[in-house]
XYZ file of C-alpha atoms in Angstrom:
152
model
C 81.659 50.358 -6.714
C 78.020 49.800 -7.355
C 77.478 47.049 -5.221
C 73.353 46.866 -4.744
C 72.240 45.580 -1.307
C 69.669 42.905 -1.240
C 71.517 41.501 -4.773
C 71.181 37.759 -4.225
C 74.436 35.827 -4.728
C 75.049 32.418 -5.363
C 77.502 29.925 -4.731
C 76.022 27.073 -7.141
C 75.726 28.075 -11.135
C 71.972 27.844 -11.674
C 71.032 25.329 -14.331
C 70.387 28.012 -16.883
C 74.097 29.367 -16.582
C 76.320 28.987 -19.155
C 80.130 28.704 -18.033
C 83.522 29.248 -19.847
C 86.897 28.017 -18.330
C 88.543 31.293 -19.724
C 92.475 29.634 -19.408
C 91.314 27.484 -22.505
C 87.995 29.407 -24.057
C 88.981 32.477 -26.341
C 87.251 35.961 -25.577
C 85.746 35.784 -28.963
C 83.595 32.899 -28.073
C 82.279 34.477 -24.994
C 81.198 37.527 -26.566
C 79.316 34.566 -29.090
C 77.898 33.317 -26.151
C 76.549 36.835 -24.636
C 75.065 36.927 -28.512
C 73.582 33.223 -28.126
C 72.063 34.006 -24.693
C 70.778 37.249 -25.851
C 69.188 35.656 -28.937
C 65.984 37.457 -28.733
C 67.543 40.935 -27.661
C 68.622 43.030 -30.431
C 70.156 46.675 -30.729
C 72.395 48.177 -28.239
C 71.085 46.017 -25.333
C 73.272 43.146 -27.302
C 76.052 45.421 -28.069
C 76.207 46.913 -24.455
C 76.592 43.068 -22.994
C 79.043 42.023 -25.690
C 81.057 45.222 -24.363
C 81.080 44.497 -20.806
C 81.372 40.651 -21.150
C 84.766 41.567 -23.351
C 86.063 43.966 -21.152
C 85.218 41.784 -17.974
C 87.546 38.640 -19.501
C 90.260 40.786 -20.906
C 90.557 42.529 -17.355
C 90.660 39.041 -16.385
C 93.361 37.887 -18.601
C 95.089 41.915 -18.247
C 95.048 42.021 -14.441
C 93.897 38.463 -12.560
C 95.502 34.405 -12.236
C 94.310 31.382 -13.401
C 92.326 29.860 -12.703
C 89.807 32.340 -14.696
C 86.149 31.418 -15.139
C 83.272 33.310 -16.999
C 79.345 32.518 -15.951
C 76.409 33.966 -17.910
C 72.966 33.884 -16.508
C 69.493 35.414 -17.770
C 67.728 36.393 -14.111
C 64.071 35.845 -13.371
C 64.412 39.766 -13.053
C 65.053 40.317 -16.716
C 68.820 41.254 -16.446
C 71.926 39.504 -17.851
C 74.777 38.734 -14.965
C 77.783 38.144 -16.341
C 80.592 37.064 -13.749
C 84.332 36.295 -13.706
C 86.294 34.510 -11.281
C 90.381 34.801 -11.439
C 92.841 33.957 -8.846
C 94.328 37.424 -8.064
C 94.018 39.299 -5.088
C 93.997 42.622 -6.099
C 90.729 44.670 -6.919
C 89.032 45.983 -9.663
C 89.742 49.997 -9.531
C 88.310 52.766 -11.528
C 91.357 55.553 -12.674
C 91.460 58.804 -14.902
C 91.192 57.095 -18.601
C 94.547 57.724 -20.657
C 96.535 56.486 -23.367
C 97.474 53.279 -21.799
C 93.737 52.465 -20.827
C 91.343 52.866 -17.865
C 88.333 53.183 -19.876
C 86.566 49.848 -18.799
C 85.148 49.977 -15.573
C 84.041 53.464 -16.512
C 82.042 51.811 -19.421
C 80.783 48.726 -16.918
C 79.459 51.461 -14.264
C 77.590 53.296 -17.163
C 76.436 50.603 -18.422
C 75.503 48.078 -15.807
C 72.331 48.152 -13.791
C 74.510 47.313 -10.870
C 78.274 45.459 -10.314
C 80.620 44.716 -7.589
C 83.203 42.214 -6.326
C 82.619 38.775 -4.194
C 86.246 37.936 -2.529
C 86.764 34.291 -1.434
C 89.500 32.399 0.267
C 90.831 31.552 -3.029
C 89.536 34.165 -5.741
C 87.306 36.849 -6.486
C 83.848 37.405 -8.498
C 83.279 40.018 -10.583
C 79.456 40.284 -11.109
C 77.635 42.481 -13.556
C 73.886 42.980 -13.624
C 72.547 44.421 -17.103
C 69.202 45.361 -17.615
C 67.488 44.072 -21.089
C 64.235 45.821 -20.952
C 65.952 49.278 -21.034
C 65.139 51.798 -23.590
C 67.172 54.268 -25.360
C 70.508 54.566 -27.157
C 74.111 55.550 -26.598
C 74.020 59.063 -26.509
C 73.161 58.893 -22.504
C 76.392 56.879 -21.861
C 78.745 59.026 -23.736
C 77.671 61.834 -22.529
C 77.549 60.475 -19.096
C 81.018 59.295 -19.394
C 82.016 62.458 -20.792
C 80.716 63.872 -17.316
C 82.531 61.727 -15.498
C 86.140 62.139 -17.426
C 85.509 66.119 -16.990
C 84.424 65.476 -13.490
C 88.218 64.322 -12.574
């Protein structure tokens, strides 16, 4: 995983953070949300953290327990972090995409600045870090990810 040392965590939501009990908030209105909090962004940047905010909270629903919980936060650094809590003890893992899936965390470790996993007593954290002041286009993640696949 891309876990960056020095990445601060924190155990208190900030007062900027916007927070989504995912047992009873659909995935469509977090991926609203990523749009809301991103209302000055436009372009890919946008479409990159709709992606990963999606495929964080369906890997939530797919493969965690409730209780699930979604936190988005714009940093003082100029990144998104997007974070999900769920109940379930087993950890995120990348695998050889196929038919049935495995394409996600592929996308999130292309596409995230950095990522990793906080495990507590009673659930784990997901966190995402997406940088908004990036430049480009898509063509350096597909064909990144097309490294990757060909790598394995």
């Amino acid at each position: 995983m891309s876990t960056q040392p020095g990445t601060t965590e924190r155990s208190e939501p900030d007062p900027g953070t916007v927070a989504y009990d995912l047992d009873t908030t659909s995935t469509r209105a977090v991926r609203h949300g990523v749009r809301q909090a991103l209302g000055r962004y436009r372009g890919l940047v946008v479409d990159d953290a709709v992606l990963v905010a999606d495929e964080l909270v369906s890997n939530a629903h797919q493969h965690g327990d409730a209780p699930r919980a979604c936190r988005l936060e714009l940093t003082r650094r100029g990144s998104l972090r997007i974070e999900v809590d769920d109940a379930s003890p087993r950890q995120p893992r990348r695998r050889t995409p196929d038919g049935t899936g495995g394409r996600g965390l592929l996308l999130i470790d292309r596409l995230a600045s950095a990522w990793g996993v906080r495990n507590h007593a009673d659930h784990k954290t997901v966190w995402v870090e997406l940088a908004l002041n990036r430049e480009g286009n898509h063509a350096p993640h597909l064909a990144a990810a097309r490294t990757w696949h060909n790598e394995d």
